[in-house]
Amino acid sequence: MLLFVLFGYQKLVHFGGTVSYMAKLETPLPTMAALIAGGMAFPVLNSCAK
């Protein structure tokens, strides 16, 4: 569960880098994909903690 927090936090703190990486991978809507990738760590963590 700690990995979800660490990597989710890093994706949100270094959001510009995450978006750049998503764009480099030619991900559709890289900004939206980065928001989802960074933001999903916390709901997943919350559901695992129950």
PDB file of N, CA, C and O in Angstrom:
ATOM      1  N   MET A   1       0.823  -1.198   0.000  1.00  0.00           N
ATOM      2  CA  MET A   1       0.000   0.000   0.000  1.00  0.00           C
ATOM      3  C   MET A   1       0.860   1.252   0.000  1.00  0.00           C
ATOM      4  O   MET A   1       0.453   2.264  -0.534  1.00  0.00           O
ATOM      5  N   LEU A   2       2.029   1.146   0.578  1.00  0.00           N
ATOM      6  CA  LEU A   2       2.929   2.286   0.613  1.00  0.00           C
ATOM      7  C   LEU A   2       3.338   2.717  -0.797  1.00  0.00           C
ATOM      8  O   LEU A   2       3.489   3.900  -1.073  1.00  0.00           O
ATOM      9  N   LEU A   3       3.455   1.742  -1.696  1.00  0.00           N
ATOM     10  CA  LEU A   3       3.825   2.076  -3.074  1.00  0.00           C
ATOM     11  C   LEU A   3       2.780   2.950  -3.753  1.00  0.00           C
ATOM     12  O   LEU A   3       3.125   3.834  -4.536  1.00  0.00           O
ATOM     13  N   PHE A   4       1.501   2.696  -3.473  1.00  0.00           N
ATOM     14  CA  PHE A   4       0.449   3.532  -4.050  1.00  0.00           C
ATOM     15  C   PHE A   4       0.622   4.981  -3.627  1.00  0.00           C
ATOM     16  O   PHE A   4       0.489   5.897  -4.427  1.00  0.00           O
ATOM     17  N   VAL A   5       0.929   5.195  -2.363  1.00  0.00           N
ATOM     18  CA  VAL A   5       1.114   6.555  -1.857  1.00  0.00           C
ATOM     19  C   VAL A   5       2.351   7.186  -2.471  1.00  0.00           C
ATOM     20  O   VAL A   5       2.300   8.317  -2.968  1.00  0.00           O
ATOM     21  N   LEU A   6       3.465   6.472  -2.453  1.00  0.00           N
ATOM     22  CA  LEU A   6       4.722   7.038  -2.968  1.00  0.00           C
ATOM     23  C   LEU A   6       4.628   7.408  -4.446  1.00  0.00           C
ATOM     24  O   LEU A   6       4.984   8.515  -4.835  1.00  0.00           O
ATOM     25  N   PHE A   7       4.164   6.475  -5.257  1.00  0.00           N
ATOM     26  CA  PHE A   7       4.138   6.738  -6.686  1.00  0.00           C
ATOM     27  C   PHE A   7       3.001   7.666  -7.087  1.00  0.00           C
ATOM     28  O   PHE A   7       3.150   8.477  -8.006  1.00  0.00           O
ATOM     29  N   GLY A   8       1.868   7.569  -6.431  1.00  0.00           N
ATOM     30  CA  GLY A   8       0.776   8.500  -6.706  1.00  0.00           C
ATOM     31  C   GLY A   8       1.168   9.926  -6.351  1.00  0.00           C
ATOM     32  O   GLY A   8       0.901  10.873  -7.093  1.00  0.00           O
ATOM     33  N   TYR A   9       1.827  10.074  -5.206  1.00  0.00           N
ATOM     34  CA  TYR A   9       2.292  11.393  -4.765  1.00  0.00           C
ATOM     35  C   TYR A   9       3.310  11.959  -5.756  1.00  0.00           C
ATOM     36  O   TYR A   9       3.235  13.123  -6.129  1.00  0.00           O
ATOM     37  N   GLN A  10       4.243  11.130  -6.205  1.00  0.00           N
ATOM     38  CA  GLN A  10       5.260  11.590  -7.155  1.00  0.00           C
ATOM     39  C   GLN A  10       4.627  12.033  -8.476  1.00  0.00           C
ATOM     40  O   GLN A  10       5.065  13.002  -9.084  1.00  0.00           O
ATOM     41  N   LYS A  11       3.616  11.315  -8.923  1.00  0.00           N
ATOM     42  CA  LYS A  11       2.945  11.689 -10.169  1.00  0.00           C
ATOM     43  C   LYS A  11       2.244  13.034 -10.042  1.00  0.00           C
ATOM     44  O   LYS A  11       2.187  13.797 -10.992  1.00  0.00           O
ATOM     45  N   LEU A  12       1.705  13.320  -8.864  1.00  0.00           N
ATOM     46  CA  LEU A  12       1.022  14.598  -8.668  1.00  0.00           C
ATOM     47  C   LEU A  12       1.997  15.742  -8.422  1.00  0.00           C
ATOM     48  O   LEU A  12       1.787  16.849  -8.905  1.00  0.00           O
ATOM     49  N   VAL A  13       3.082  15.480  -7.682  1.00  0.00           N
ATOM     50  CA  VAL A  13       4.067  16.530  -7.389  1.00  0.00           C
ATOM     51  C   VAL A  13       4.827  16.919  -8.656  1.00  0.00           C
ATOM     52  O   VAL A  13       5.067  18.095  -8.907  1.00  0.00           O
ATOM     53  N   HIS A  14       5.183  15.942  -9.455  1.00  0.00           N
ATOM     54  CA  HIS A  14       5.917  16.189 -10.702  1.00  0.00           C
ATOM     55  C   HIS A  14       4.957  16.032 -11.882  1.00  0.00           C
ATOM     56  O   HIS A  14       5.215  15.290 -12.830  1.00  0.00           O
ATOM     57  N   PHE A  15       3.857  16.771 -11.789  1.00  0.00           N
ATOM     58  CA  PHE A  15       2.777  16.613 -12.756  1.00  0.00           C
ATOM     59  C   PHE A  15       3.222  16.924 -14.183  1.00  0.00           C
ATOM     60  O   PHE A  15       2.858  16.215 -15.116  1.00  0.00           O
ATOM     61  N   GLY A  16       4.026  17.964 -14.352  1.00  0.00           N
ATOM     62  CA  GLY A  16       4.504  18.318 -15.692  1.00  0.00           C
ATOM     63  C   GLY A  16       5.312  17.202 -16.325  1.00  0.00           C
ATOM     64  O   GLY A  16       5.173  16.899 -17.520  1.00  0.00           O
ATOM     65  N   GLY A  17       6.153  16.575 -15.529  1.00  0.00           N
ATOM     66  CA  GLY A  17       6.950  15.449 -16.023  1.00  0.00           C
ATOM     67  C   GLY A  17       6.086  14.251 -16.365  1.00  0.00           C
ATOM     68  O   GLY A  17       6.340  13.549 -17.347  1.00  0.00           O
ATOM     69  N   THR A  18       5.063  14.025 -15.555  1.00  0.00           N
ATOM     70  CA  THR A  18       4.144  12.919 -15.816  1.00  0.00           C
ATOM     71  C   THR A  18       3.392  13.147 -17.122  1.00  0.00           C
ATOM     72  O   THR A  18       3.255  12.238 -17.943  1.00  0.00           O
ATOM     73  N   VAL A  19       2.933  14.380 -17.333  1.00  0.00           N
ATOM     74  CA  VAL A  19       2.226  14.707 -18.584  1.00  0.00           C
ATOM     75  C   VAL A  19       3.169  14.558 -19.767  1.00  0.00           C
ATOM     76  O   VAL A  19       2.788  14.000 -20.803  1.00  0.00           O
ATOM     77  N   SER A  20       4.399  15.020 -19.628  1.00  0.00           N
ATOM     78  CA  SER A  20       5.384  14.892 -20.716  1.00  0.00           C
ATOM     79  C   SER A  20       5.634  13.429 -21.051  1.00  0.00           C
ATOM     80  O   SER A  20       5.732  13.059 -22.226  1.00  0.00           O
ATOM     81  N   TYR A  21       5.750  12.606 -20.021  1.00  0.00           N
ATOM     82  CA  TYR A  21       5.971  11.179 -20.238  1.00  0.00           C
ATOM     83  C   TYR A  21       4.780  10.550 -20.946  1.00  0.00           C
ATOM     84  O   TYR A  21       4.945   9.763 -21.880  1.00  0.00           O
ATOM     85  N   MET A  22       3.571  10.912 -20.521  1.00  0.00           N
ATOM     86  CA  MET A  22       2.364  10.382 -21.160  1.00  0.00           C
ATOM     87  C   MET A  22       2.284  10.831 -22.624  1.00  0.00           C
ATOM     88  O   MET A  22       1.895  10.056 -23.490  1.00  0.00           O
ATOM     89  N   ALA A  23       2.669  12.081 -22.889  1.00  0.00           N
ATOM     90  CA  ALA A  23       2.659  12.587 -24.264  1.00  0.00           C
ATOM     91  C   ALA A  23       3.697  11.861 -25.116  1.00  0.00           C
ATOM     92  O   ALA A  23       3.452  11.551 -26.285  1.00  0.00           O
ATOM     93  N   LYS A  24       4.851  11.589 -24.519  1.00  0.00           N
ATOM     94  CA  LYS A  24       5.919  10.870 -25.230  1.00  0.00           C
ATOM     95  C   LYS A  24       5.454   9.471 -25.630  1.00  0.00           C
ATOM     96  O   LYS A  24       5.815   8.964 -26.681  1.00  0.00           O
ATOM     97  N   LEU A  25       4.635   8.862 -24.790  1.00  0.00           N
ATOM     98  CA  LEU A  25       4.080   7.539 -25.088  1.00  0.00           C
ATOM     99  C   LEU A  25       2.895   7.602 -26.042  1.00  0.00           C
ATOM    100  O   LEU A  25       2.302   6.576 -26.355  1.00  0.00           O
ATOM    101  N   GLU A  26       2.554   8.828 -26.471  1.00  0.00           N
ATOM    102  CA  GLU A  26       1.429   9.084 -27.369  1.00  0.00           C
ATOM    103  C   GLU A  26       0.098   8.629 -26.762  1.00  0.00           C
ATOM    104  O   GLU A  26      -0.789   8.118 -27.437  1.00  0.00           O
ATOM    105  N   THR A  27      -0.024   8.835 -25.467  1.00  0.00           N
ATOM    106  CA  THR A  27      -1.266   8.535 -24.763  1.00  0.00           C
ATOM    107  C   THR A  27      -2.308   9.574 -25.161  1.00  0.00           C
ATOM    108  O   THR A  27      -2.016  10.765 -25.155  1.00  0.00           O
ATOM    109  N   PRO A  28      -3.520   9.139 -25.507  1.00  0.00           N
ATOM    110  CA  PRO A  28      -4.558  10.125 -25.805  1.00  0.00           C
ATOM    111  C   PRO A  28      -4.865  10.951 -24.552  1.00  0.00           C
ATOM    112  O   PRO A  28      -4.933  10.400 -23.454  1.00  0.00           O
ATOM    113  N   LEU A  29      -5.029  12.245 -24.723  1.00  0.00           N
ATOM    114  CA  LEU A  29      -5.312  13.155 -23.614  1.00  0.00           C
ATOM    115  C   LEU A  29      -4.321  12.969 -22.463  1.00  0.00           C
ATOM    116  O   LEU A  29      -4.690  12.552 -21.361  1.00  0.00           O
ATOM    117  N   PRO A  30      -3.045  13.270 -22.682  1.00  0.00           N
ATOM    118  CA  PRO A  30      -2.026  13.000 -21.659  1.00  0.00           C
ATOM    119  C   PRO A  30      -2.267  13.699 -20.327  1.00  0.00           C
ATOM    120  O   PRO A  30      -1.961  13.139 -19.274  1.00  0.00           O
ATOM    121  N   THR A  31      -2.838  14.897 -20.351  1.00  0.00           N
ATOM    122  CA  THR A  31      -3.112  15.589 -19.093  1.00  0.00           C
ATOM    123  C   THR A  31      -4.172  14.840 -18.293  1.00  0.00           C
ATOM    124  O   THR A  31      -4.021  14.637 -17.080  1.00  0.00           O
ATOM    125  N   MET A  32      -5.220  14.412 -18.951  1.00  0.00           N
ATOM    126  CA  MET A  32      -6.278  13.659 -18.277  1.00  0.00           C
ATOM    127  C   MET A  32      -5.737  12.317 -17.782  1.00  0.00           C
ATOM    128  O   MET A  32      -6.053  11.892 -16.663  1.00  0.00           O
ATOM    129  N   ALA A  33      -4.925  11.662 -18.589  1.00  0.00           N
ATOM    130  CA  ALA A  33      -4.350  10.377 -18.184  1.00  0.00           C
ATOM    131  C   ALA A  33      -3.453  10.536 -16.962  1.00  0.00           C
ATOM    132  O   ALA A  33      -3.463   9.690 -16.062  1.00  0.00           O
ATOM    133  N   ALA A  34      -2.687  11.623 -16.905  1.00  0.00           N
ATOM    134  CA  ALA A  34      -1.816  11.869 -15.758  1.00  0.00           C
ATOM    135  C   ALA A  34      -2.635  12.158 -14.503  1.00  0.00           C
ATOM    136  O   ALA A  34      -2.285  11.701 -13.411  1.00  0.00           O
ATOM    137  N   LEU A  35      -3.717  12.897 -14.640  1.00  0.00           N
ATOM    138  CA  LEU A  35      -4.598  13.147 -13.497  1.00  0.00           C
ATOM    139  C   LEU A  35      -5.198  11.841 -12.962  1.00  0.00           C
ATOM    140  O   LEU A  35      -5.243  11.621 -11.753  1.00  0.00           O
ATOM    141  N   ILE A  36      -5.633  11.005 -13.868  1.00  0.00           N
ATOM    142  CA  ILE A  36      -6.214   9.726 -13.461  1.00  0.00           C
ATOM    143  C   ILE A  36      -5.154   8.843 -12.809  1.00  0.00           C
ATOM    144  O   ILE A  36      -5.389   8.248 -11.757  1.00  0.00           O
ATOM    145  N   ALA A  37      -3.974   8.771 -13.418  1.00  0.00           N
ATOM    146  CA  ALA A  37      -2.905   7.926 -12.874  1.00  0.00           C
ATOM    147  C   ALA A  37      -2.479   8.392 -11.492  1.00  0.00           C
ATOM    148  O   ALA A  37      -2.254   7.574 -10.591  1.00  0.00           O
ATOM    149  N   GLY A  38      -2.342   9.682 -11.306  1.00  0.00           N
ATOM    150  CA  GLY A  38      -1.943  10.202 -10.001  1.00  0.00           C
ATOM    151  C   GLY A  38      -3.051  10.135  -8.981  1.00  0.00           C
ATOM    152  O   GLY A  38      -2.825   9.816  -7.812  1.00  0.00           O
ATOM    153  N   GLY A  39      -4.257  10.396  -9.412  1.00  0.00           N
ATOM    154  CA  GLY A  39      -5.377  10.445  -8.488  1.00  0.00           C
ATOM    155  C   GLY A  39      -5.928   9.097  -8.070  1.00  0.00           C
ATOM    156  O   GLY A  39      -6.515   8.964  -7.002  1.00  0.00           O
ATOM    157  N   MET A  40      -5.728   8.068  -8.875  1.00  0.00           N
ATOM    158  CA  MET A  40      -6.284   6.756  -8.553  1.00  0.00           C
ATOM    159  C   MET A  40      -5.543   6.056  -7.429  1.00  0.00           C
ATOM    160  O   MET A  40      -6.067   5.123  -6.824  1.00  0.00           O
ATOM    161  N   ALA A  41      -4.338   6.472  -7.126  1.00  0.00           N
ATOM    162  CA  ALA A  41      -3.578   5.813  -6.064  1.00  0.00           C
ATOM    163  C   ALA A  41      -4.279   5.963  -4.722  1.00  0.00           C
ATOM    164  O   ALA A  41      -4.284   5.028  -3.918  1.00  0.00           O
ATOM    165  N   PHE A  42      -4.892   7.086  -4.481  1.00  0.00           N
ATOM    166  CA  PHE A  42      -5.479   7.336  -3.168  1.00  0.00           C
ATOM    167  C   PHE A  42      -6.801   6.610  -2.948  1.00  0.00           C
ATOM    168  O   PHE A  42      -6.999   6.028  -1.883  1.00  0.00           O
ATOM    169  N   PRO A  43      -7.716   6.558  -3.929  1.00  0.00           N
ATOM    170  CA  PRO A  43      -8.919   5.726  -3.725  1.00  0.00           C
ATOM    171  C   PRO A  43      -8.583   4.238  -3.613  1.00  0.00           C
ATOM    172  O   PRO A  43      -9.196   3.517  -2.824  1.00  0.00           O
ATOM    173  N   VAL A  44      -7.593   3.779  -4.383  1.00  0.00           N
ATOM    174  CA  VAL A  44      -7.191   2.367  -4.298  1.00  0.00           C
ATOM    175  C   VAL A  44      -6.619   2.092  -2.914  1.00  0.00           C
ATOM    176  O   VAL A  44      -6.928   1.067  -2.296  1.00  0.00           O
ATOM    177  N   LEU A  45      -5.796   2.995  -2.430  1.00  0.00           N
ATOM    178  CA  LEU A  45      -5.221   2.836  -1.091  1.00  0.00           C
ATOM    179  C   LEU A  45      -6.325   2.791  -0.046  1.00  0.00           C
ATOM    180  O   LEU A  45      -6.300   1.962   0.862  1.00  0.00           O
ATOM    181  N   ASN A  46      -7.303   3.680  -0.179  1.00  0.00           N
ATOM    182  CA  ASN A  46      -8.403   3.725   0.773  1.00  0.00           C
ATOM    183  C   ASN A  46      -9.208   2.426   0.761  1.00  0.00           C
ATOM    184  O   ASN A  46      -9.593   1.916   1.807  1.00  0.00           O
ATOM    185  N   SER A  47      -9.438   1.855  -0.406  1.00  0.00           N
ATOM    186  CA  SER A  47     -10.208   0.618  -0.485  1.00  0.00           C
ATOM    187  C   SER A  47      -9.411  -0.565   0.038  1.00  0.00           C
ATOM    188  O   SER A  47      -9.986  -1.519   0.565  1.00  0.00           O
ATOM    189  N   CYS A  48      -8.095  -0.533  -0.092  1.00  0.00           N
ATOM    190  CA  CYS A  48      -7.256  -1.618   0.428  1.00  0.00           C
ATOM    191  C   CYS A  48      -7.161  -1.580   1.941  1.00  0.00           C
ATOM    192  O   CYS A  48      -6.931  -2.595   2.574  1.00  0.00           O
ATOM    193  N   ALA A  49      -7.297  -0.408   2.514  1.00  0.00           N
ATOM    194  CA  ALA A  49      -7.142  -0.255   3.961  1.00  0.00           C
ATOM    195  C   ALA A  49      -8.344  -0.791   4.738  1.00  0.00           C
ATOM    196  O   ALA A  49      -8.254  -1.021   5.930  1.00  0.00           O
ATOM    197  N   LYS A  50      -9.453  -1.009   4.059  1.00  0.00           N
ATOM    198  CA  LYS A  50     -10.673  -1.467   4.756  1.00  0.00           C
ATOM    199  C   LYS A  50     -10.668  -2.943   4.997  1.00  0.00           C
ATOM    200  O   LYS A  50     -10.174  -3.789   4.542  1.00  0.00           O
TER     201      LYS A  50
END
